[in-house]
Tab-separated table of C-alpha atoms in Angstrom:
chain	number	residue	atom	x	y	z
A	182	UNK	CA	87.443	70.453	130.242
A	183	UNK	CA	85.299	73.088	128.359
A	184	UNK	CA	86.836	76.517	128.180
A	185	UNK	CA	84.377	78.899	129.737
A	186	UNK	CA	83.691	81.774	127.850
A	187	UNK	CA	82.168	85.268	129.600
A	188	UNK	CA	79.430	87.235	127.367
A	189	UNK	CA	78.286	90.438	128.158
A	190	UNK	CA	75.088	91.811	126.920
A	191	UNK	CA	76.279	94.702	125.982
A	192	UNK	CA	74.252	98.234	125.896
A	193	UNK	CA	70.934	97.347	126.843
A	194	UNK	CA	69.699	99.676	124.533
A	195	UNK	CA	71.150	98.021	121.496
A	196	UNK	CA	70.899	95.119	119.323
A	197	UNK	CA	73.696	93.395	121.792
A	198	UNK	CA	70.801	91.277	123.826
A	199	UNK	CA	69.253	90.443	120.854
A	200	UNK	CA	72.118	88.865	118.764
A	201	UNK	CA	73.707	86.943	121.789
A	202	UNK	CA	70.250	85.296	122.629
A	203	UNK	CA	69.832	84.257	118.964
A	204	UNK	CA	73.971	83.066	119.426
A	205	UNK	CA	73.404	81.577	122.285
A	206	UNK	CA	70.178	79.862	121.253
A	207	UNK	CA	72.245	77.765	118.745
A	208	UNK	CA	76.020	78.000	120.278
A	209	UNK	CA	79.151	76.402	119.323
A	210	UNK	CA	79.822	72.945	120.828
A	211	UNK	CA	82.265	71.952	122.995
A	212	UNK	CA	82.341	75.529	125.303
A	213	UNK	CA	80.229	76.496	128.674
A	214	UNK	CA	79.141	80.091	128.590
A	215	UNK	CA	78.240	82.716	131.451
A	216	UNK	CA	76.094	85.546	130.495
A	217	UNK	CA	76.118	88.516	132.170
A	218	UNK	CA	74.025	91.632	132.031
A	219	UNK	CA	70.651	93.403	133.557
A	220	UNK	CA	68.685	90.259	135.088
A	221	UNK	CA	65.712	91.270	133.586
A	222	UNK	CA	67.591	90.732	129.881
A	223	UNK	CA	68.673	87.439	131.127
A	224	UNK	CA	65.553	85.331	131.635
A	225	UNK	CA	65.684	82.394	129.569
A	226	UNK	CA	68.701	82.161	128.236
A	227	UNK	CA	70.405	78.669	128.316
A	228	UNK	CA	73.409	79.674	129.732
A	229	UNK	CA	74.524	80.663	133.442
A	230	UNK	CA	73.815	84.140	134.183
A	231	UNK	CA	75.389	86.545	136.255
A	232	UNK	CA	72.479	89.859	137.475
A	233	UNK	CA	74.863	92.895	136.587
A	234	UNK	CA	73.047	96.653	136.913
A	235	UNK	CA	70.176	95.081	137.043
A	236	UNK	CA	66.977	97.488	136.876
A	237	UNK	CA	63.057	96.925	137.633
A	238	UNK	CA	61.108	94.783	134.649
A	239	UNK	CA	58.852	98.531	134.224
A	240	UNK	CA	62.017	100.016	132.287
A	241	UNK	CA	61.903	97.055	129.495
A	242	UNK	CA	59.773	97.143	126.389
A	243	UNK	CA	58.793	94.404	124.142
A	244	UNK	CA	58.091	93.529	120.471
A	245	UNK	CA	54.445	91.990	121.066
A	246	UNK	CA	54.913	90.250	117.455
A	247	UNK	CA	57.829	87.858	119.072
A	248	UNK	CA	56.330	84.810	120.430
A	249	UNK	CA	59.833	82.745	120.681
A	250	UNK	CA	60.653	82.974	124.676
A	251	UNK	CA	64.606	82.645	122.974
A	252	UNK	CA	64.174	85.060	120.258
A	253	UNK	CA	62.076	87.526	121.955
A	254	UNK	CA	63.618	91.289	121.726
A	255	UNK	CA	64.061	93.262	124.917
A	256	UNK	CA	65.085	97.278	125.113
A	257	UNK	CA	65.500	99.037	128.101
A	258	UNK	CA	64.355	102.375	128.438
A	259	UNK	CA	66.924	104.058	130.140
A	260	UNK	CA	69.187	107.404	130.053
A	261	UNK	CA	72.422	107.137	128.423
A	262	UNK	CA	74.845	107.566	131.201
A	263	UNK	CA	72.719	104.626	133.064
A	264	UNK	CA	73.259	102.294	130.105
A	265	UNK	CA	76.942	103.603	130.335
A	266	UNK	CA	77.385	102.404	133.583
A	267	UNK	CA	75.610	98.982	133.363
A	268	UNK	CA	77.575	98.786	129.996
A	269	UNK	CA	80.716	98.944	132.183
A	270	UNK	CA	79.756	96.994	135.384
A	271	UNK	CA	79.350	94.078	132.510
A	272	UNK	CA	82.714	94.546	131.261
A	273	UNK	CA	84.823	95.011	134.806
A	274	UNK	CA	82.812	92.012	135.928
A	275	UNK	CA	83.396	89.952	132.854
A	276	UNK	CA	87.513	90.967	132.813
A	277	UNK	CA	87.602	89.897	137.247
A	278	UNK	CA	86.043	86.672	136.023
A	279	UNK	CA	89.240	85.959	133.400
A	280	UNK	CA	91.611	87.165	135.494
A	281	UNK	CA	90.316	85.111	138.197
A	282	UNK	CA	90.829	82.192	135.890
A	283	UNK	CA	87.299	81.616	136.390
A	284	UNK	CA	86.535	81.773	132.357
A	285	UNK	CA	88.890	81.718	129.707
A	286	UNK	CA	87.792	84.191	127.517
A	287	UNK	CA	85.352	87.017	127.301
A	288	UNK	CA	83.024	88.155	124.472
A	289	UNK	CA	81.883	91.585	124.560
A	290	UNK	CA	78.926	93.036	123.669
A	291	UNK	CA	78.546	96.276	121.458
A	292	UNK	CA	78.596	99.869	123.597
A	293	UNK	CA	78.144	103.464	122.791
A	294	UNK	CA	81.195	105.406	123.646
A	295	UNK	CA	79.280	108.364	124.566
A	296	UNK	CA	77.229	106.706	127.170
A	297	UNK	CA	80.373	105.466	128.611
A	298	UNK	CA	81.884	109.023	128.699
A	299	UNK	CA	78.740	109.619	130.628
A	300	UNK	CA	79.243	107.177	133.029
A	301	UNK	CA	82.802	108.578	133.945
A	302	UNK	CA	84.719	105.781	131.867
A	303	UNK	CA	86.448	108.356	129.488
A	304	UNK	CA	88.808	105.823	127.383
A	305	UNK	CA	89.148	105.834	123.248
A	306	UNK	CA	88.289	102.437	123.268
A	307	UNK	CA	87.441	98.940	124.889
A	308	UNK	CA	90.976	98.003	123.700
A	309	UNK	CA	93.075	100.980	126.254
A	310	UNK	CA	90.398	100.589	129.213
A	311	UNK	CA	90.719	96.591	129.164
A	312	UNK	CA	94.699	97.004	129.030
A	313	UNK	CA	93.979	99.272	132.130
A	314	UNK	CA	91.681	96.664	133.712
A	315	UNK	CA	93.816	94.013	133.479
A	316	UNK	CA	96.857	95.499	135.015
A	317	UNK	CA	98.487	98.321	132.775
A	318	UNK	CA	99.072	96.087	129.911
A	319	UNK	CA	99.797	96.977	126.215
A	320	UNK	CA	97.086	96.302	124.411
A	321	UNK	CA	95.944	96.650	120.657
A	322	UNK	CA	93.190	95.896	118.514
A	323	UNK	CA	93.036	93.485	115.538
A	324	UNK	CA	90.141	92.587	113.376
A	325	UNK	CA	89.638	89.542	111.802
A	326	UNK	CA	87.483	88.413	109.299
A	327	UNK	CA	88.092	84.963	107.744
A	328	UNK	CA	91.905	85.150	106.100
A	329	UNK	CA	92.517	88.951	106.639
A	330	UNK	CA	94.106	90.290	110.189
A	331	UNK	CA	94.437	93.735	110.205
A	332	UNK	CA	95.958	95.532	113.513
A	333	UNK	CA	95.817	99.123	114.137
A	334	UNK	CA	99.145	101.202	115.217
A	335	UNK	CA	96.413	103.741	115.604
A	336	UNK	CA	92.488	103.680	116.817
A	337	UNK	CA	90.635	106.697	117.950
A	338	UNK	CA	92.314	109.575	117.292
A	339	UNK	CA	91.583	112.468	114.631
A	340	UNK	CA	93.774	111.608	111.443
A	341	UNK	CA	95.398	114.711	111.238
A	342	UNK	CA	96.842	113.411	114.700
A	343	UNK	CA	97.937	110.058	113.317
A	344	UNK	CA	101.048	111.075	111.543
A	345	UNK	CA	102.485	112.656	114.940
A	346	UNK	CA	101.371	109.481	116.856
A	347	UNK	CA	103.243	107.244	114.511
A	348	UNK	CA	106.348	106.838	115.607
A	349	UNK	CA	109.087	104.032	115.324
A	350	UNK	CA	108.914	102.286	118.891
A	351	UNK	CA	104.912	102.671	118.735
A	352	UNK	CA	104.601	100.151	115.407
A	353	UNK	CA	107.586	98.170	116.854
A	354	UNK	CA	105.339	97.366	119.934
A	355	UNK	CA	102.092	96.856	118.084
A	356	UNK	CA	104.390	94.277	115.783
A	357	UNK	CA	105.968	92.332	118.541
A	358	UNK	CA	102.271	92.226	120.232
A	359	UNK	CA	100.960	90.875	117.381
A	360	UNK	CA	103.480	88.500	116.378
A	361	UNK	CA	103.038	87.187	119.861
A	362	UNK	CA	99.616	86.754	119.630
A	363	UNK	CA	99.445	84.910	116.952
A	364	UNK	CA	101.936	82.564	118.070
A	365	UNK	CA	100.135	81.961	121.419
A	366	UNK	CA	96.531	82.133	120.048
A	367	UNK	CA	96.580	81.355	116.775
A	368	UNK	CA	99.143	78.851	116.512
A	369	UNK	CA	101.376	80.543	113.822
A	370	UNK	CA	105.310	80.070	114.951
A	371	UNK	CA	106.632	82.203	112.239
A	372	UNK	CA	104.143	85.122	111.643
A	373	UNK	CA	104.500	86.813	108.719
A	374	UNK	CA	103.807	90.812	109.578
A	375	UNK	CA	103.195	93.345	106.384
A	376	UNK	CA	103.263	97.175	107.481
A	377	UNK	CA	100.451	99.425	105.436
A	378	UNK	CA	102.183	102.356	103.826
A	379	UNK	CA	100.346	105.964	105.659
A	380	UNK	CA	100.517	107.660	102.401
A	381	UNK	CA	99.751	107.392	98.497
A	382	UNK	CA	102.303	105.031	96.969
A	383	UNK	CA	104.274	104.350	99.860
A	384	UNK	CA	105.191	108.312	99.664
A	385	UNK	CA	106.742	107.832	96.693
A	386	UNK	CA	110.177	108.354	98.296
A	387	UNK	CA	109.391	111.470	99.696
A	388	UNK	CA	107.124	113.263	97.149
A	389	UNK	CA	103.690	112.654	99.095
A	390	UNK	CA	105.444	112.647	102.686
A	391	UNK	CA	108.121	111.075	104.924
A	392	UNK	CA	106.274	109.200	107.305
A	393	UNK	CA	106.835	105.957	105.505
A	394	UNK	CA	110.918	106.354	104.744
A	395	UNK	CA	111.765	108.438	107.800
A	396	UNK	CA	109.239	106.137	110.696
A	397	UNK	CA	107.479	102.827	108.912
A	398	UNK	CA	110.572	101.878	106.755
A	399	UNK	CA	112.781	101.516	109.664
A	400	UNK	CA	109.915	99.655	112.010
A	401	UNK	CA	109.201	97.396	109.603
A	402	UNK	CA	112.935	96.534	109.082
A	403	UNK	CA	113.351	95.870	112.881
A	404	UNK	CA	110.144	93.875	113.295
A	405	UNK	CA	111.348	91.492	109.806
A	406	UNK	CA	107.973	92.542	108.576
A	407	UNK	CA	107.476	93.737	104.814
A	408	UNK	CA	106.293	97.587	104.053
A	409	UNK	CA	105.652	99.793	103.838
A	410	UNK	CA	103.257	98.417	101.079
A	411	UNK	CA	100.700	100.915	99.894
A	412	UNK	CA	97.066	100.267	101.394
A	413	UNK	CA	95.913	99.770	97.369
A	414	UNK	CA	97.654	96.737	97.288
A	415	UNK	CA	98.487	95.148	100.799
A	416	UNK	CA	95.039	93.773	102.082
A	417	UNK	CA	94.732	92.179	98.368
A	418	UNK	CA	98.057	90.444	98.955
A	419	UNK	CA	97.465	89.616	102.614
A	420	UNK	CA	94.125	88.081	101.411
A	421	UNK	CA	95.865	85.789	99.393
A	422	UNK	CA	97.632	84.223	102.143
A	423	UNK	CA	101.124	86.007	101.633
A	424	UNK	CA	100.904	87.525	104.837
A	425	UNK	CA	99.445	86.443	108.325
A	426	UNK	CA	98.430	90.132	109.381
A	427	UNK	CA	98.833	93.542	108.113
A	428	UNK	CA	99.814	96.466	110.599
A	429	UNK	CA	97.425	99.637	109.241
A	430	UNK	CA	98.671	103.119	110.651
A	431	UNK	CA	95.391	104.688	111.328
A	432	UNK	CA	91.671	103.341	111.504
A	433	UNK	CA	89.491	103.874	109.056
A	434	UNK	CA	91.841	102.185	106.334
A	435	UNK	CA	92.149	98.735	108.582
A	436	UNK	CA	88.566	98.586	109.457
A	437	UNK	CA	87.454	99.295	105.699
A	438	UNK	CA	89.137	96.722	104.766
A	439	UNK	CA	87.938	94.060	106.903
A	440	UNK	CA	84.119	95.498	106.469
A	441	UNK	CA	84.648	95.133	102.926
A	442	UNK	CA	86.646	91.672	102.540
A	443	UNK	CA	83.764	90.352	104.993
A	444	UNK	CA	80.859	92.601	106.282
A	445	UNK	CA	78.784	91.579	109.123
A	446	UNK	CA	81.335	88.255	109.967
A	447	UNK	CA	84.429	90.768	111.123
A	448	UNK	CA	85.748	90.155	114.633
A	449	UNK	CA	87.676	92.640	116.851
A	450	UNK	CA	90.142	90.880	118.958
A	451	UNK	CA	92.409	92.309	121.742
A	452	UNK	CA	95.963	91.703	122.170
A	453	UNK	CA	98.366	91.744	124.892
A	454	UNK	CA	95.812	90.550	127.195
A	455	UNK	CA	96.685	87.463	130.083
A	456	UNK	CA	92.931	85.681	128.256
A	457	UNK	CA	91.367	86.387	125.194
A	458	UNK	CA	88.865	89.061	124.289
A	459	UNK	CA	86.527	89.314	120.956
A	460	UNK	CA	83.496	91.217	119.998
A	461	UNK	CA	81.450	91.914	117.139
A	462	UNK	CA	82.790	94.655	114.615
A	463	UNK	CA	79.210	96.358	114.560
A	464	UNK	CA	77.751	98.921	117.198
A	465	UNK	CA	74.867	99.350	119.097
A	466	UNK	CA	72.498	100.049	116.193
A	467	UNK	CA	70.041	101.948	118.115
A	468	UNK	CA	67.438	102.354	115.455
A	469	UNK	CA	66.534	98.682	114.816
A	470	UNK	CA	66.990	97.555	118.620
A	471	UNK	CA	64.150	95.828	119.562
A	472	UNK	CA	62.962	94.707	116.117
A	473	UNK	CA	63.605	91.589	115.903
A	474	UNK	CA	65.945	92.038	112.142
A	475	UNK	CA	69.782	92.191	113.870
A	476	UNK	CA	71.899	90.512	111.848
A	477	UNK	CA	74.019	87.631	114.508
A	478	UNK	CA	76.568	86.995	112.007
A	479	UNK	CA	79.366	89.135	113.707
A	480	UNK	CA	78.531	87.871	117.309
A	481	UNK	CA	78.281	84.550	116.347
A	482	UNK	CA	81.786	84.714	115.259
A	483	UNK	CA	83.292	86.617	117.901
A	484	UNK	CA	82.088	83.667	120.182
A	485	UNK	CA	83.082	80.940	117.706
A	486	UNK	CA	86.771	82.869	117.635
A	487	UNK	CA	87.113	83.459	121.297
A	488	UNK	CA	85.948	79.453	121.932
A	489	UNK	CA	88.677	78.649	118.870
A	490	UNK	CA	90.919	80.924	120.442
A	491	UNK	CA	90.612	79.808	124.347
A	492	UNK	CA	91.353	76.499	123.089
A	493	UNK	CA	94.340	77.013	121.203
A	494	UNK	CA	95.715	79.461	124.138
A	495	UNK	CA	95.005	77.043	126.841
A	496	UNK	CA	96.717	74.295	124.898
A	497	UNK	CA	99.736	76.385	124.392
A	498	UNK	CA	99.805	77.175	128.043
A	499	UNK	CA	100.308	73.102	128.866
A	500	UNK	CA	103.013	72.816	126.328
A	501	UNK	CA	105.654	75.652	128.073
């Protein structure tokens, strides 16, 4: 049978409607989709739809130079903490319908944070509030872009807070996640796990700070990963193929990595979830919504991944 794969639309104010019509307008074989979103963003997409937050046709405006009824552009004119909450009745809807076993994976579309604050969902990221949805699981993110897996100890905090928030039994966790992740999704029995150094040169034993002797030295020895390695060197190496994902302490160092080994095909990917969960690595892009000029890529392969990925986790499932 065809794993089922949930798509939400995303912000309605972004490019999110946009790229997953053009996705879904040409979508990877072998996989039965459900869209869900404002009805009025729906119409005419070959997939089955699901009416979430739906809001009267008078609120959408449309590029009069598309004349494709697939590729046509839609924006709705809304306030931000109403796209916040239609953002989010998407998502909980989406996450029932996995847990439900009613689809075996769910695609995300992008959303503004701030809108969602708006809305009263006041989480750092998709990656905490779906680990709350599904049950007060551990979650963390990964992004993946073709032979590079980076996974963040670390997401949305100020970095002069990351060196407090890295601590021994937090990259321990975010290891073990990962290395059962990539067991049960991706296949890999024997994950090989590097750990990014926090500081220049691995610290340098000391001379540029302790954090990697005194907290990443020690998790990386209980996890059998290698690292610290310094950031200068470890995404080239894991891009090689020595390693099958690299462990980065804070955000902005995994996440410019991946936009640089691979802009605009990066996937984000949550772990620790019971189903899978991708979405693009780009945001809303407000200022070109409606324009007809998103760029698919990313979407494209956050569905291809999360069909790949549904697969491979639903054949595991048979074999225990």
């Amino acid at each position: 049978m065809a794993p089922r794969i949930a798509v939400t639309l995303g912000d309605p104010r972004g490019i999110g409607p946009e790229v997953l019509r053009a996705v879904l307008a040409d979508p990877p074989r072998g996989a039965e989709f459900v869209a869900i979103g404002p009805g009025v963003l729906l119409d005419g997409l070959p997939a089955e739809c699901v009416a979430v937050g739906d809001l009267a046709a008078s609120t959408v405006t449309e590029n009069a130079s598309e004349v494709s009824q697939t590729a046509r552009c839609l924006v709705l004119d809304v306030p931000p903490e109403t796209a916040g909450k239609m953002t989010a009745l998407q998502i909980e809807h989406a996450v029932g319908l996995a847990l439900r076993g009613e689809v075996d994976a769910v695609v995300t579309g992008p959303a503004e944070k701030r809108a969602l604050h708006l809305a009263g969902y006041e989480y750092p990221g998709h990656t905490e509030w779906l680990g709350e949805l599904a049950g007060g699981v551990d979650t963390v993110m990964m992004l993946s872009s073709g032979a590079l897996r980076v996974v963040l100890i670390t997401t949305h905090i100020p970095l002069r807070a990351v060196p407090a928030a890295l601590t021994v039994d937090r990259v321990v966790k975010t290891g073990n996640i990962t290395r059962q992740a990539l067991a049960d999704w991706w296949g890999i029995d024997q994950p090989r796990l590097a750990v990014c150094a926090l500081n220049p040169h691995a610290g340098e034993g000391g001379l540029f700070g302790d954090e990697d002797d005194d907290v990443l030295a020690p998790a990386a020895r209980q996890l059998g990963a290698t690292g610290p390695v310094p950031a200068d060197t470890v995404f080239v190496r894991a891009l090689k193929g020595e390693f099958d994902a690299v462990l980065a302490p804070y955000h902005d160092v995994g996440m410019t990595a991946v936009k640089v080994s691979g802009f605009g095909s990066g996937v984000n990917v949550t772990l620790g979830l019971p189903f899978v969960r991708t979405a693009p690595d780009h945001g809303t892009a407000f200022d070109i919504a409606g324009k007809g000029i998103a760029d698919a890529g990313s979407m494209r392969e956050a569905v291809s991944l999360a069909v790949t990925l549904a697969r491979a986790r639903r054949s595991r499932l048979k074999t225990t």
